[in-house]
PDB file of C-alpha atoms in Angstrom:
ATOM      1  CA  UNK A   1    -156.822  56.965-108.045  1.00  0.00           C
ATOM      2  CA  UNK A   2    -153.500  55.531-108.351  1.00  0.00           C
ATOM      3  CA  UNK A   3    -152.978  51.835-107.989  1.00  0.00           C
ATOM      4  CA  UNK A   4    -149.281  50.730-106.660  1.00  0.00           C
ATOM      5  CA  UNK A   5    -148.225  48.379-109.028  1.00  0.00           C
ATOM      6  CA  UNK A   6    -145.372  47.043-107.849  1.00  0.00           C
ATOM      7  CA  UNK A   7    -144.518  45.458-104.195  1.00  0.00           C
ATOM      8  CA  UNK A   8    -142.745  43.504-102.069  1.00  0.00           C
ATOM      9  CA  UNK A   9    -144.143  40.554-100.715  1.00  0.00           C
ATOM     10  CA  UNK A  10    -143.810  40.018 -96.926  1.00  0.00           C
ATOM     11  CA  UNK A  11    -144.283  36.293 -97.095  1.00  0.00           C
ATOM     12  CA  UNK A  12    -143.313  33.572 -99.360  1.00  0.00           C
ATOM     13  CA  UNK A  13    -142.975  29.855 -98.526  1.00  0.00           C
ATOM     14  CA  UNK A  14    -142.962  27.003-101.007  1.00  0.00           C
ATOM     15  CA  UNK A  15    -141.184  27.978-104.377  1.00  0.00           C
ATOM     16  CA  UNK A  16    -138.717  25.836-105.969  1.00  0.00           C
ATOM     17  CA  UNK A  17    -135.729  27.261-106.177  1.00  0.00           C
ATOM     18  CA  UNK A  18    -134.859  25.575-109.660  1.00  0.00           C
ATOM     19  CA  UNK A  19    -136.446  28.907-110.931  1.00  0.00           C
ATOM     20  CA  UNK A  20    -136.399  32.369-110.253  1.00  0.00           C
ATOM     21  CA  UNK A  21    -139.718  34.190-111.529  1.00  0.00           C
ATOM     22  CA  UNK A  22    -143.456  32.931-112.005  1.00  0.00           C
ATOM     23  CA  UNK A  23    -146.349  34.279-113.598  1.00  0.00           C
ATOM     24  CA  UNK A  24    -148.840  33.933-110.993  1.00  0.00           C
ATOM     25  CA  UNK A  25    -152.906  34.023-111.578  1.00  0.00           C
ATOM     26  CA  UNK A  26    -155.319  35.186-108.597  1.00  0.00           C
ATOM     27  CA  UNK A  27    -158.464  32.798-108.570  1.00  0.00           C
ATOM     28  CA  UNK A  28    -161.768  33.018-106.675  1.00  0.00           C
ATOM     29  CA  UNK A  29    -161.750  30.276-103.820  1.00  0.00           C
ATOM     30  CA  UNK A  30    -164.913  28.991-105.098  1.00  0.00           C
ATOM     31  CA  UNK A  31    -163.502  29.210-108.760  1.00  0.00           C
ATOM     32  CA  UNK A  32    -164.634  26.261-111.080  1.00  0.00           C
ATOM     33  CA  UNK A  33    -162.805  26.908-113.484  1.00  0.00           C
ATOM     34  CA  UNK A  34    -160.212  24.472-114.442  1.00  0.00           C
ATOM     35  CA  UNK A  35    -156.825  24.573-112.295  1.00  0.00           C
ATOM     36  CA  UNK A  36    -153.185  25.890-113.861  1.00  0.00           C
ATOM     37  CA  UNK A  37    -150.217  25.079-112.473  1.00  0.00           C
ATOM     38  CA  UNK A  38    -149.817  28.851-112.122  1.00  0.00           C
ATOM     39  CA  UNK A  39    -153.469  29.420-110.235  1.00  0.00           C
ATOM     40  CA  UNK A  40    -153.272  30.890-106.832  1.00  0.00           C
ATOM     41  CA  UNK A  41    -156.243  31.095-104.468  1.00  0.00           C
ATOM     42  CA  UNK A  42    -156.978  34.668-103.392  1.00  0.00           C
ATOM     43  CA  UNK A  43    -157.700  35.376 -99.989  1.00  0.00           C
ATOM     44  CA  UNK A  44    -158.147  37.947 -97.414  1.00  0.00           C
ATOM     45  CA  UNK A  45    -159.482  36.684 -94.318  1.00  0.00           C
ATOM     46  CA  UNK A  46    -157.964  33.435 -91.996  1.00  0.00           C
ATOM     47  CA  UNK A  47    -161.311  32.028 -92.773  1.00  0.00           C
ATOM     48  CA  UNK A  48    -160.619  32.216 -96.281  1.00  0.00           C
ATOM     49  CA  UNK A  49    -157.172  30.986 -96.004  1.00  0.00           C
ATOM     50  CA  UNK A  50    -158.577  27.838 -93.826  1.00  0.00           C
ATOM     51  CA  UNK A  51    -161.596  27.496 -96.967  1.00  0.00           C
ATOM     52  CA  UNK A  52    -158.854  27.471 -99.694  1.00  0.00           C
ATOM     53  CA  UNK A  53    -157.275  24.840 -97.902  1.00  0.00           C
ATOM     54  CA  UNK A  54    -160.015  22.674 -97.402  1.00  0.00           C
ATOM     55  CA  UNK A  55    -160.495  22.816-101.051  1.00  0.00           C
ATOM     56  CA  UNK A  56    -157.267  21.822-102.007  1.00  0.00           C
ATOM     57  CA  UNK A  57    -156.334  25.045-103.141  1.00  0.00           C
ATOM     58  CA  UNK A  58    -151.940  23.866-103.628  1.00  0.00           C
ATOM     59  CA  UNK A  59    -151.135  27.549-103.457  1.00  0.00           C
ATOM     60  CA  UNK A  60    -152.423  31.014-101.991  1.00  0.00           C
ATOM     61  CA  UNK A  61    -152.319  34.285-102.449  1.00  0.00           C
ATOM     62  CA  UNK A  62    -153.304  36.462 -99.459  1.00  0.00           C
ATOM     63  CA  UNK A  63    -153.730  40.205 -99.105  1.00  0.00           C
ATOM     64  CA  UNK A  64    -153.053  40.660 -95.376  1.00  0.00           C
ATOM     65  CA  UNK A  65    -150.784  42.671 -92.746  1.00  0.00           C
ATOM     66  CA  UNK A  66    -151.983  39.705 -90.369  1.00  0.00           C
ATOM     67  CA  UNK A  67    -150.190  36.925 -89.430  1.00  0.00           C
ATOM     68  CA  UNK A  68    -151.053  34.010 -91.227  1.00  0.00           C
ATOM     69  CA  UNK A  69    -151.849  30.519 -89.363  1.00  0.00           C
ATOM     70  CA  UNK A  70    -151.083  27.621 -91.721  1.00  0.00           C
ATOM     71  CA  UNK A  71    -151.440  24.228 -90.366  1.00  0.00           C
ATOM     72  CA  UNK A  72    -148.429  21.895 -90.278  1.00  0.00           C
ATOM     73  CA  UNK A  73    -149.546  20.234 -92.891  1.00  0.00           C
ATOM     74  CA  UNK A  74    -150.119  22.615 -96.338  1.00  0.00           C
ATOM     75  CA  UNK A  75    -146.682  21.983 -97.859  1.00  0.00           C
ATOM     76  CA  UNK A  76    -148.114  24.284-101.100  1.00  0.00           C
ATOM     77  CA  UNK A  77    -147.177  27.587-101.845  1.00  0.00           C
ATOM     78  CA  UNK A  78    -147.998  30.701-100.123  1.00  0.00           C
ATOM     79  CA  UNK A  79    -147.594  34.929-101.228  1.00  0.00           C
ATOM     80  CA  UNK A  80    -148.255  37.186 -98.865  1.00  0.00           C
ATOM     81  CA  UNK A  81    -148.836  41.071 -99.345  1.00  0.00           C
ATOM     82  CA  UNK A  82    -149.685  44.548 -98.157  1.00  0.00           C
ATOM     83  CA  UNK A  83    -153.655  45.232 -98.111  1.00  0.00           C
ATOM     84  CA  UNK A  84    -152.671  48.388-100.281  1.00  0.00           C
ATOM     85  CA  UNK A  85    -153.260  45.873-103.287  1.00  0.00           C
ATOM     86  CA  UNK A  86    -156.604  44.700-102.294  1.00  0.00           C
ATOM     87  CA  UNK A  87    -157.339  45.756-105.652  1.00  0.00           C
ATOM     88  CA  UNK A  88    -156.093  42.908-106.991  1.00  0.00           C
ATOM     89  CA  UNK A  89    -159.267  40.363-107.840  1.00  0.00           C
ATOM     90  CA  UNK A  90    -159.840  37.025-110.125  1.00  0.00           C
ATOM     91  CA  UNK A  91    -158.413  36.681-113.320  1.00  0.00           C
ATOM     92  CA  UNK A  92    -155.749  39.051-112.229  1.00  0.00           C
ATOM     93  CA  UNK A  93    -151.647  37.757-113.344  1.00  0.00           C
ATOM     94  CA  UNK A  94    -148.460  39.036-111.272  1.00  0.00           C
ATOM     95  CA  UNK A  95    -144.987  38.565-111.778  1.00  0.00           C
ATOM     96  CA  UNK A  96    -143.177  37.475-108.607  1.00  0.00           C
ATOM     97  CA  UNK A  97    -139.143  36.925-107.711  1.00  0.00           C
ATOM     98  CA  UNK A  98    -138.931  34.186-105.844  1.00  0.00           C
ATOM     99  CA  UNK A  99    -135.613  35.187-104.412  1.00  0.00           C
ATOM    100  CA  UNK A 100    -136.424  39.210-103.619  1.00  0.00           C
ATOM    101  CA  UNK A 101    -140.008  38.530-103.259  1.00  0.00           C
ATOM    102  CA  UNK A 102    -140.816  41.479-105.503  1.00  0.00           C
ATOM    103  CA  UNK A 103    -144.104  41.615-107.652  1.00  0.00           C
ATOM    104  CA  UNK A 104    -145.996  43.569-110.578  1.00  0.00           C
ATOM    105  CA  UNK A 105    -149.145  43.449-111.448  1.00  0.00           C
ATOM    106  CA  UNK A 106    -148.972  42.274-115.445  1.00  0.00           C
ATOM    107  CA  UNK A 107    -152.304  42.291-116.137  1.00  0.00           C
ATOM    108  CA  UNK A 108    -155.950  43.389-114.672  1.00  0.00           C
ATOM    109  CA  UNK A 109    -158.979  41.288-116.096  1.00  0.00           C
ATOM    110  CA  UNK A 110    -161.345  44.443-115.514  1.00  0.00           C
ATOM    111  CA  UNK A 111    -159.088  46.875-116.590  1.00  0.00           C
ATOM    112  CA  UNK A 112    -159.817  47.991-119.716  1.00  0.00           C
ATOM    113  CA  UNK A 113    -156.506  49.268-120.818  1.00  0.00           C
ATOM    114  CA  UNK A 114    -153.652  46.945-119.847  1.00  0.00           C
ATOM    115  CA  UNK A 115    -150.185  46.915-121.479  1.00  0.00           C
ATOM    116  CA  UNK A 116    -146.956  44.950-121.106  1.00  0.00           C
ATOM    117  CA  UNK A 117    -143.883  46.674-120.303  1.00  0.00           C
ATOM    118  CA  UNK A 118    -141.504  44.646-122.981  1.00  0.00           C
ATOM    119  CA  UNK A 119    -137.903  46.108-122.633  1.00  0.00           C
ATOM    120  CA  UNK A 120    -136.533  49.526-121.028  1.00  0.00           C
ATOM    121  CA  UNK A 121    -133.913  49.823-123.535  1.00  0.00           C
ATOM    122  CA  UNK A 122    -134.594  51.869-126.974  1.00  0.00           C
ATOM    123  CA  UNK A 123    -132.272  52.907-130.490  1.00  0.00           C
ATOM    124  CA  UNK A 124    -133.685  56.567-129.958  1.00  0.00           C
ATOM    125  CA  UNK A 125    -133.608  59.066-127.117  1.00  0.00           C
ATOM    126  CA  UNK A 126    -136.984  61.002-127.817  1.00  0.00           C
ATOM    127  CA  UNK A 127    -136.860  64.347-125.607  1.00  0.00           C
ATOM    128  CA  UNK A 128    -140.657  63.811-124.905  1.00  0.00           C
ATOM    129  CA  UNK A 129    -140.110  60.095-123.664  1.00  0.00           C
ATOM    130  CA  UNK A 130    -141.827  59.213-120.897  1.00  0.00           C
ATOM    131  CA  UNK A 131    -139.602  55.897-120.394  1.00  0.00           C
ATOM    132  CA  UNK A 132    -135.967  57.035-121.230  1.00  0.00           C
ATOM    133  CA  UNK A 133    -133.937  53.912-122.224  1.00  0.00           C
ATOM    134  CA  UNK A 134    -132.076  51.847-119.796  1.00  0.00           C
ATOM    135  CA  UNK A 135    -128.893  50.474-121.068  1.00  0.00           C
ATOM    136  CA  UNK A 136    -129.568  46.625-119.065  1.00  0.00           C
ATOM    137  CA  UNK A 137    -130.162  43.369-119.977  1.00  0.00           C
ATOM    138  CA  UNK A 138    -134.196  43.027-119.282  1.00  0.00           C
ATOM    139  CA  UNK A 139    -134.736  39.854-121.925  1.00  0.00           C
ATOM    140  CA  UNK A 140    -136.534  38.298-118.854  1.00  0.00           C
ATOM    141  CA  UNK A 141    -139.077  39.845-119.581  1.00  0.00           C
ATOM    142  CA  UNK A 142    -140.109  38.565-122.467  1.00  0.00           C
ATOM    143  CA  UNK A 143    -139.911  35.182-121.025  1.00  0.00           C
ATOM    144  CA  UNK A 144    -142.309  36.419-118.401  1.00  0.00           C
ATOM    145  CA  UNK A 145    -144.673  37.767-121.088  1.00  0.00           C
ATOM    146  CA  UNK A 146    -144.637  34.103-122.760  1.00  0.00           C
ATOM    147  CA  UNK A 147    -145.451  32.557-119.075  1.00  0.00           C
ATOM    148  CA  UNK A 148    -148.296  35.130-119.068  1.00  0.00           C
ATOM    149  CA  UNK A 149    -149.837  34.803-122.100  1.00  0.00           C
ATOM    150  CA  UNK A 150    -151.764  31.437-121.191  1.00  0.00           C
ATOM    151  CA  UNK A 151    -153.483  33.350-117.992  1.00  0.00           C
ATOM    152  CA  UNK A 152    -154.769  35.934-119.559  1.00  0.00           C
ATOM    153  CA  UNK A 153    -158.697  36.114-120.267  1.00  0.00           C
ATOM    154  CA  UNK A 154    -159.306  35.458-123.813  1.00  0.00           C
ATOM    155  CA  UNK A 155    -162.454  37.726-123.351  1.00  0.00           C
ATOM    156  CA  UNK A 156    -159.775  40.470-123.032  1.00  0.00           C
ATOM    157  CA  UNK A 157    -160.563  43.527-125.919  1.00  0.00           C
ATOM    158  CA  UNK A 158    -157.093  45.098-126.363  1.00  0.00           C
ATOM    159  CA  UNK A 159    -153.495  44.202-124.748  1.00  0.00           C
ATOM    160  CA  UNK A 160    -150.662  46.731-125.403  1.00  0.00           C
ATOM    161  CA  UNK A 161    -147.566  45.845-125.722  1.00  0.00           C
ATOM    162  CA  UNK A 162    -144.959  49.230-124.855  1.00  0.00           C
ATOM    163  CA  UNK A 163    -141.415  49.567-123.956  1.00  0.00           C
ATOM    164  CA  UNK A 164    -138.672  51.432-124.724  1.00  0.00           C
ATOM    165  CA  UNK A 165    -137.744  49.798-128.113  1.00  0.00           C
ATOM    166  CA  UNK A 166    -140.735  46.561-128.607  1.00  0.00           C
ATOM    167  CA  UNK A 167    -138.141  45.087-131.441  1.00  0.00           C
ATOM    168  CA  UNK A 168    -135.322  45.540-129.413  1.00  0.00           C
ATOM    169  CA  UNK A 169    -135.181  41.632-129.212  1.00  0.00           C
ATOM    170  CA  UNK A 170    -137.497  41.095-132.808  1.00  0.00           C
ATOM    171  CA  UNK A 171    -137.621  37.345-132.985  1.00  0.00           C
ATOM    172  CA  UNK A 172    -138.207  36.596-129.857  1.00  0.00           C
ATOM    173  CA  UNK A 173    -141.309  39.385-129.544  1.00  0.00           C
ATOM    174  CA  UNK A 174    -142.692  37.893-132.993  1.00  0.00           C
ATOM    175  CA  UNK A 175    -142.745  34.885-131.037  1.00  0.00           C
ATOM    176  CA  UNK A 176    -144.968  36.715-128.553  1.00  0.00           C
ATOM    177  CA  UNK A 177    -147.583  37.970-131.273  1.00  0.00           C
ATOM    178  CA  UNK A 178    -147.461  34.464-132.745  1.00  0.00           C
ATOM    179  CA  UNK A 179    -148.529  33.569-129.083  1.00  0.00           C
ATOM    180  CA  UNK A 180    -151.442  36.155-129.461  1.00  0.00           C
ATOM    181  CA  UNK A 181    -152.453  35.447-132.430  1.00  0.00           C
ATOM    182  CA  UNK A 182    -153.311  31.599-131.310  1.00  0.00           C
ATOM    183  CA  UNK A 183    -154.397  32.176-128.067  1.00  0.00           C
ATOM    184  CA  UNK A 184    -156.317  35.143-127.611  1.00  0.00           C
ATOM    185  CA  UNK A 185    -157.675  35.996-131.569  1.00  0.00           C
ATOM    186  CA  UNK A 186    -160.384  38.304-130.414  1.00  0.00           C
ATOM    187  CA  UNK A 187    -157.916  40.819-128.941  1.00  0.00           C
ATOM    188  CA  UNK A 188    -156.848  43.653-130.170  1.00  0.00           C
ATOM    189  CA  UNK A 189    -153.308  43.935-130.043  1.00  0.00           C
ATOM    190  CA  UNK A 190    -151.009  47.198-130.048  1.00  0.00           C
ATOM    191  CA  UNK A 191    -147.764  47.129-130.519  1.00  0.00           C
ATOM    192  CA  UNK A 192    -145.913  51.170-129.617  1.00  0.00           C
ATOM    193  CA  UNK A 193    -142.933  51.252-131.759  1.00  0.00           C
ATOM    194  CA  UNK A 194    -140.464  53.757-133.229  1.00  0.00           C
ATOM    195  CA  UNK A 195    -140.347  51.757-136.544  1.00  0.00           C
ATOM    196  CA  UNK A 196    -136.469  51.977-136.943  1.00  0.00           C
ATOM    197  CA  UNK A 197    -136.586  48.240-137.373  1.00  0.00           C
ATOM    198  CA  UNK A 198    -138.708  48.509-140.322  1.00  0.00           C
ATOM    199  CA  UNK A 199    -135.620  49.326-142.277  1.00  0.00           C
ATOM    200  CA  UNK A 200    -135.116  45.596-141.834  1.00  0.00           C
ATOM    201  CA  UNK A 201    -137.038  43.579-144.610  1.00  0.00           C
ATOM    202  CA  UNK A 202    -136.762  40.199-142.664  1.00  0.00           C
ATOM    203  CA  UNK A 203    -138.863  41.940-139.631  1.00  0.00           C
ATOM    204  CA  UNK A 204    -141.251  43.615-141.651  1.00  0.00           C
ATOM    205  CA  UNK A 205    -141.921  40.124-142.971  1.00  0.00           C
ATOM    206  CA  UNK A 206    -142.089  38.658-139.849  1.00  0.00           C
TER     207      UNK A 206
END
């Protein structure tokens, strides 16, 4: 089966708008695990909605085609979507727009094979390609890699990291392993490149 990835949210209340994107990461309600700024309660149900409130759950996700019933008083943040992602569980990390309300899933804590999508654009224009370059300016991405990192189970085996070209934007995705490296050191990391940049002494050092 097919998961749908990517979304549209039908609800969103409470996002600053000093910022455009978040990394967001799904939590139990009953989670005890300690609180990020980026932690979202999951829920599905109004009773769950009403149980994340009462324990001071500051922001919810909710998989739902319901109308939701907030009370006057939660000023925190809210995401609502389609029940097509019910898939979605603890652990899990989105990216969401504030603005457009879009989402992708990033990453799945029990998927065994999850990857990051680091640029669309490429130097080569492989026949067989199954993600022909874009010609855009997608260095956002990175920055929502970085905001991702921290979320992600270090339990996790293997991450991937794919594009297009990964060393389109070198420094900055060195920064990225570097970020790897200290935060999740039992993971296996993959990096799918076309080694062109290799030619390059300073990145092969890097």
């Amino acid at each position: 089966m097919t998961l749908p990835l990517y979304g549209t949210a039908s609800r969103c209340d409470g996002f600053s708008s000093k910022k455009a994107r978040s990394a967001l990461r799904l939590r139990s309600i009953d989670s005890n695990a300690e609180r990020h700024v980026a932690d979202f309660a999951l829920a599905r149900t109004p009773d769950e909605v009403r149980r994340a409130i009462q324990a001071d759950w500051p922001s919810i996700v909710v998989i739902s085609d319901s109308p939701i019933d907030l009370p006057g008083t939660y000023k925190g943040r809210l995401v609502a979507v389609p029940p097509k992602y019910d898939y979605l569980a603890d652990g899990d990390v989105i990216g969401f727009d504030h603005v457009s309300r879009k989402f992708r899933t990033l990453y799945r804590r029990n998927s065994a094979h999850n990857s990051f999508l680091v640029t669309e654009r490429c130097n080569n224009y492989c026949l067989m390609c199954s993600q022909p370059p874009k010609d855009v300016d997608d260095r956002w991405i990175l920055n929502e890699i970085k905001e991702s990192l921290p979320l992600v189970d270090p339990a996790t085996r293997a991450l991937t990291f794919t594009g297009g070209e990964t060393l389109s934007d070198w420094e900055d995705f060195i920064a990225v392993l570097k970020e790897c490296r200290d935060r999740l050191p039992a993971t296996a990391i993959q990096v799918l490149t076309n080694g062109r940049a290799f030619a390059d002494s300073r990145i092969v050092d890097a």
